[in-house]
Amino acid sequence: MTRRTGRLGERPSRSWPRRVATLAVVVLFLAPLAFMVAGSLRRPGLPPPDGFEFVPDPVHTGNYRDVTLFVPLWTYVRNSAFVVAIAVPVTVLVASWAGFAIATAAPRTRRLLVGLSLVCLMVPVSALWVPRFVMFEWAGILDTFVPLVLPALMATSPFYVLLFALVYARIPRELFEAAALERLSPLATWRKVAWPLARPAAFAVAMLAFVFHWSNFVDPLLYLSEQRLYTVPLGLRSLHALEPTLHPILLAASVIVTLPGVIAFFLAQRTFLTKTVGP
């Protein structure tokens, strides 16, 4: 008993390296956010500081109000929110269906579909810019939000499909066989058996798709030319042309457009962690 107690007493000391490494990673990722928030509170017109200022002196919160004097930021936020509200649910639904089809296919067909997904995943995105632009121009849908939403009909990325396929492949086959005995259709089997067991993967894909569509810069740059249709990344690009002494305005806009992603993560993490590591 004494030996076992000694081992248990050693566990906290062994966990210190892991805690230090975790703290270092947290600091590494939070440092840019801290710099952005601190810079957004500086008064415009002042020369850049010599080093990092944790709390600017004086603190100026008017930058968040003055952003709209330079660009219609809330219009850009509304446009991005519209794209995300359509693209994210469609991405999750299509990726879930495609992953379920791969997981329930015959072994030979499954290997073929996984191979095709990996090949599509390795295709550079830049190789699709010109063909897509020509196709969308021929269809007459440039300067609309349609080109920004259409990738969701293909699950946005093959990675999301493979993620769902991996999750569905880990479900016991007996459940699918029982559904077949109940004469459930493939869609009913997905809805009643597979989908409830893949909720953590759905939350993960939704978060990844949200970040992609919210921060997508190249597609709006290629397909949108009217300023009233600009999304958030293009709006920040127009602010980047300000003088260095006005960069607090740019940083304030960056804080505003970063908040939705941070809020979405904190709202989803409780459900995600509960379903992933819950009892």
XYZ file of C-alpha atoms in Angstrom:
279
model
C 0.000 0.000 0.000
C 2.864 2.337 0.825
C 4.482 1.757 -2.531
C 1.242 2.416 -4.363
C 0.687 5.621 -2.389
C 4.162 6.763 -3.303
C 3.467 6.270 -6.967
C 0.253 8.198 -6.735
C 2.123 10.975 -4.975
C 4.577 11.156 -7.840
C 1.939 11.779 -10.485
C 1.540 15.538 -9.892
C 5.294 16.053 -10.285
C 5.280 14.064 -13.511
C 2.435 16.185 -14.875
C 4.388 19.443 -14.539
C 6.182 19.143 -17.917
C 2.868 18.545 -19.615
C 1.321 21.546 -17.880
C 4.250 23.764 -18.803
C 4.053 22.626 -22.434
C 0.290 23.277 -22.481
C 0.793 26.738 -20.991
C 3.464 27.507 -23.587
C 1.116 26.513 -26.424
C -1.700 28.620 -24.936
C 0.580 31.649 -24.656
C 1.810 31.110 -28.207
C -1.713 31.199 -29.608
C -3.046 33.956 -27.353
C -0.139 36.349 -27.895
C -1.379 37.589 -31.319
C -4.883 38.093 -29.893
C -3.486 40.048 -26.955
C -1.410 42.184 -29.315
C -4.487 42.831 -31.469
C -6.685 43.844 -28.530
C -3.986 46.061 -26.980
C -3.281 47.732 -30.327
C -6.976 48.412 -30.907
C -7.066 50.482 -27.699
C -4.340 52.918 -28.779
C -5.292 56.412 -29.812
C -4.973 56.919 -33.601
C -2.273 59.315 -34.720
C 0.295 58.270 -32.157
C 3.598 56.806 -33.365
C 3.939 53.017 -33.038
C 5.208 51.919 -29.607
C 8.794 50.817 -29.170
C 7.690 47.479 -27.716
C 4.539 45.619 -26.722
C 2.054 47.572 -24.603
C -0.175 45.433 -22.412
C -2.317 48.455 -21.505
C -2.023 51.509 -23.775
C -1.803 54.880 -22.116
C -4.281 56.398 -22.603
C -6.861 53.687 -23.344
C -9.000 54.729 -26.300
C -12.139 52.708 -27.056
C -13.421 55.043 -29.746
C -11.655 53.041 -32.455
C -14.484 50.513 -32.408
C -16.943 53.292 -33.131
C -14.771 55.005 -35.739
C -14.347 51.881 -37.867
C -17.648 52.572 -39.603
C -16.341 56.006 -40.669
C -13.831 54.308 -42.969
C -15.697 51.215 -44.239
C -19.261 49.860 -43.905
C -18.029 47.106 -41.604
C -21.455 45.942 -40.460
C -22.485 45.411 -44.078
C -19.459 43.160 -44.545
C -20.267 41.296 -41.342
C -23.845 40.778 -42.499
C -22.660 39.451 -45.871
C -20.249 36.999 -44.241
C -22.920 35.895 -41.768
C -25.307 35.203 -44.657
C -22.717 33.044 -46.434
C -21.847 31.169 -43.241
C -25.497 30.585 -42.316
C -26.021 28.739 -45.595
C -22.639 27.137 -46.232
C -21.972 25.607 -42.802
C -25.205 23.548 -42.430
C -24.999 22.418 -46.060
C -21.361 21.408 -45.590
C -22.137 19.339 -42.503
C -25.130 17.652 -44.145
C -23.391 16.798 -47.435
C -20.186 15.656 -45.735
C -22.217 13.466 -43.379
C -24.123 11.853 -46.244
C -20.978 11.268 -48.275
C -19.112 9.849 -45.281
C -22.014 7.523 -44.503
C -22.073 6.321 -48.101
C -18.343 5.534 -47.955
C -18.570 3.768 -44.591
C -21.478 1.535 -45.638
C -20.217 0.684 -49.130
C -18.715 -2.653 -50.075
C -15.030 -3.006 -49.096
C -13.770 -2.676 -52.669
C -15.980 0.336 -53.376
C -15.019 1.848 -50.044
C -11.312 1.662 -50.855
C -11.943 3.243 -54.246
C -13.960 6.127 -52.764
C -11.390 6.771 -50.048
C -8.654 6.823 -52.684
C -10.600 9.285 -54.830
C -11.177 11.502 -51.790
C -7.465 11.504 -51.002
C -6.640 12.398 -54.610
C -9.120 15.297 -54.492
C -7.628 16.394 -51.184
C -4.160 16.589 -52.738
C -5.283 18.798 -55.646
C -4.052 22.373 -55.002
C -6.863 24.834 -54.483
C -5.108 27.314 -56.771
C -5.560 24.868 -59.657
C -9.336 25.336 -59.370
C -9.440 29.117 -59.439
C -9.392 29.609 -63.217
C -11.808 26.755 -64.122
C -14.253 27.871 -61.468
C -14.066 31.505 -62.550
C -14.729 30.566 -66.185
C -17.611 28.291 -65.181
C -19.213 30.874 -62.905
C -18.795 33.608 -65.519
C -20.446 31.376 -68.126
C -23.314 30.705 -65.689
C -23.702 34.439 -65.024
C -23.448 34.163 -61.238
C -20.471 36.439 -60.650
C -21.072 39.313 -58.216
C -23.454 37.121 -56.220
C -23.030 35.001 -53.125
C -23.708 31.811 -55.089
C -20.022 31.070 -55.908
C -19.197 31.416 -52.224
C -21.857 28.911 -51.187
C -21.554 26.354 -54.002
C -18.468 24.590 -52.535
C -20.688 23.560 -49.612
C -22.657 21.357 -52.017
C -19.419 19.354 -52.393
C -18.828 19.299 -48.603
C -16.328 22.197 -48.949
C -13.364 19.835 -48.454
C -12.793 16.065 -48.915
C -11.244 16.092 -45.457
C -14.663 16.596 -43.875
C -16.034 13.620 -45.810
C -13.155 11.405 -44.699
C -13.653 12.533 -41.101
C -17.292 11.455 -41.148
C -16.389 8.221 -42.937
C -13.887 7.397 -40.190
C -16.474 8.062 -37.484
C -19.147 5.972 -39.191
C -16.685 3.126 -39.819
C -16.184 2.806 -36.048
C -19.899 2.197 -35.446
C -20.593 -1.533 -34.851
C -21.832 -3.168 -38.019
C -24.529 -4.954 -36.011
C -26.427 -1.682 -35.722
C -26.575 -1.291 -39.490
C -27.554 -4.942 -39.889
C -30.358 -4.467 -37.383
C -31.559 -1.433 -39.327
C -31.531 -3.501 -42.512
C -33.636 -6.179 -40.789
C -36.088 -3.442 -39.852
C -36.212 -2.558 -43.572
C -35.022 0.969 -42.977
C -33.928 2.939 -46.022
C -30.327 4.210 -46.179
C -31.555 7.713 -45.355
C -33.550 6.446 -42.366
C -30.558 4.388 -41.200
C -28.372 7.483 -41.364
C -30.927 9.590 -39.490
C -31.818 7.112 -36.740
C -28.591 5.147 -36.268
C -25.497 6.858 -37.669
C -26.169 10.573 -37.230
C -26.890 10.506 -33.448
C -23.534 8.754 -32.890
C -21.611 11.255 -35.011
C -22.598 14.470 -33.243
C -19.031 15.278 -32.015
C -17.731 14.963 -35.583
C -20.575 17.190 -36.775
C -19.597 19.896 -34.285
C -15.954 19.631 -35.343
C -16.814 19.898 -39.036
C -19.176 22.798 -38.361
C -16.443 24.715 -36.545
C -13.881 24.039 -39.291
C -16.356 25.019 -42.007
C -17.286 28.186 -40.088
C -13.651 29.258 -39.853
C -13.080 28.514 -43.543
C -16.093 30.398 -44.899
C -15.795 33.279 -42.425
C -12.117 33.888 -43.249
C -12.280 32.996 -46.953
C -10.414 35.730 -48.808
C -9.529 34.411 -52.262
C -13.007 33.399 -53.422
C -14.668 36.774 -52.670
C -11.673 38.502 -54.238
C -12.150 36.499 -57.453
C -15.933 36.518 -57.751
C -17.041 39.819 -56.163
C -16.369 43.267 -57.594
C -19.186 45.324 -56.047
C -18.273 46.760 -52.667
C -21.756 46.252 -51.246
C -21.206 42.485 -51.569
C -17.800 42.398 -49.901
C -17.290 39.976 -47.060
C -15.252 40.576 -43.921
C -11.798 39.636 -45.318
C -12.167 42.038 -48.243
C -13.330 44.769 -45.876
C -10.229 44.325 -43.730
C -8.088 44.448 -46.862
C -9.448 47.897 -47.684
C -8.542 49.060 -44.175
C -5.022 47.759 -44.596
C -4.302 50.699 -46.893
C -4.578 53.152 -43.982
C -1.546 55.011 -42.732
C 0.500 53.284 -39.991
C -0.678 55.844 -37.445
C -4.288 54.732 -38.115
C -3.613 51.024 -37.687
C -5.521 50.977 -34.345
C -8.638 51.349 -36.518
C -7.620 48.225 -38.463
C -6.919 46.311 -35.255
C -10.294 47.317 -33.818
C -12.014 45.988 -36.935
C -9.975 42.789 -36.624
C -11.173 42.308 -33.056
C -14.783 42.775 -34.138
C -14.596 40.206 -36.930
C -12.686 37.735 -34.736
C -15.291 37.744 -31.982
C -17.900 35.600 -33.831
C -15.448 32.743 -34.229
C -14.371 32.936 -30.587
C -17.982 33.085 -29.373
C -18.992 30.172 -31.617
C -16.150 28.073 -30.250
C -17.025 28.757 -26.607
C -20.696 28.029 -27.267
C -19.909 24.749 -29.028
C -17.051 23.465 -26.894
C -19.236 22.441 -23.960
C -21.452 20.298 -26.171
C -18.460 18.974 -28.112
C -16.439 18.036 -25.010
C -19.478 16.562 -23.256
C -20.280 14.289 -26.164
C -16.638 13.397 -26.736
C -15.336 12.719 -23.232
C -18.520 12.690 -21.219
C -19.576 9.731 -19.050
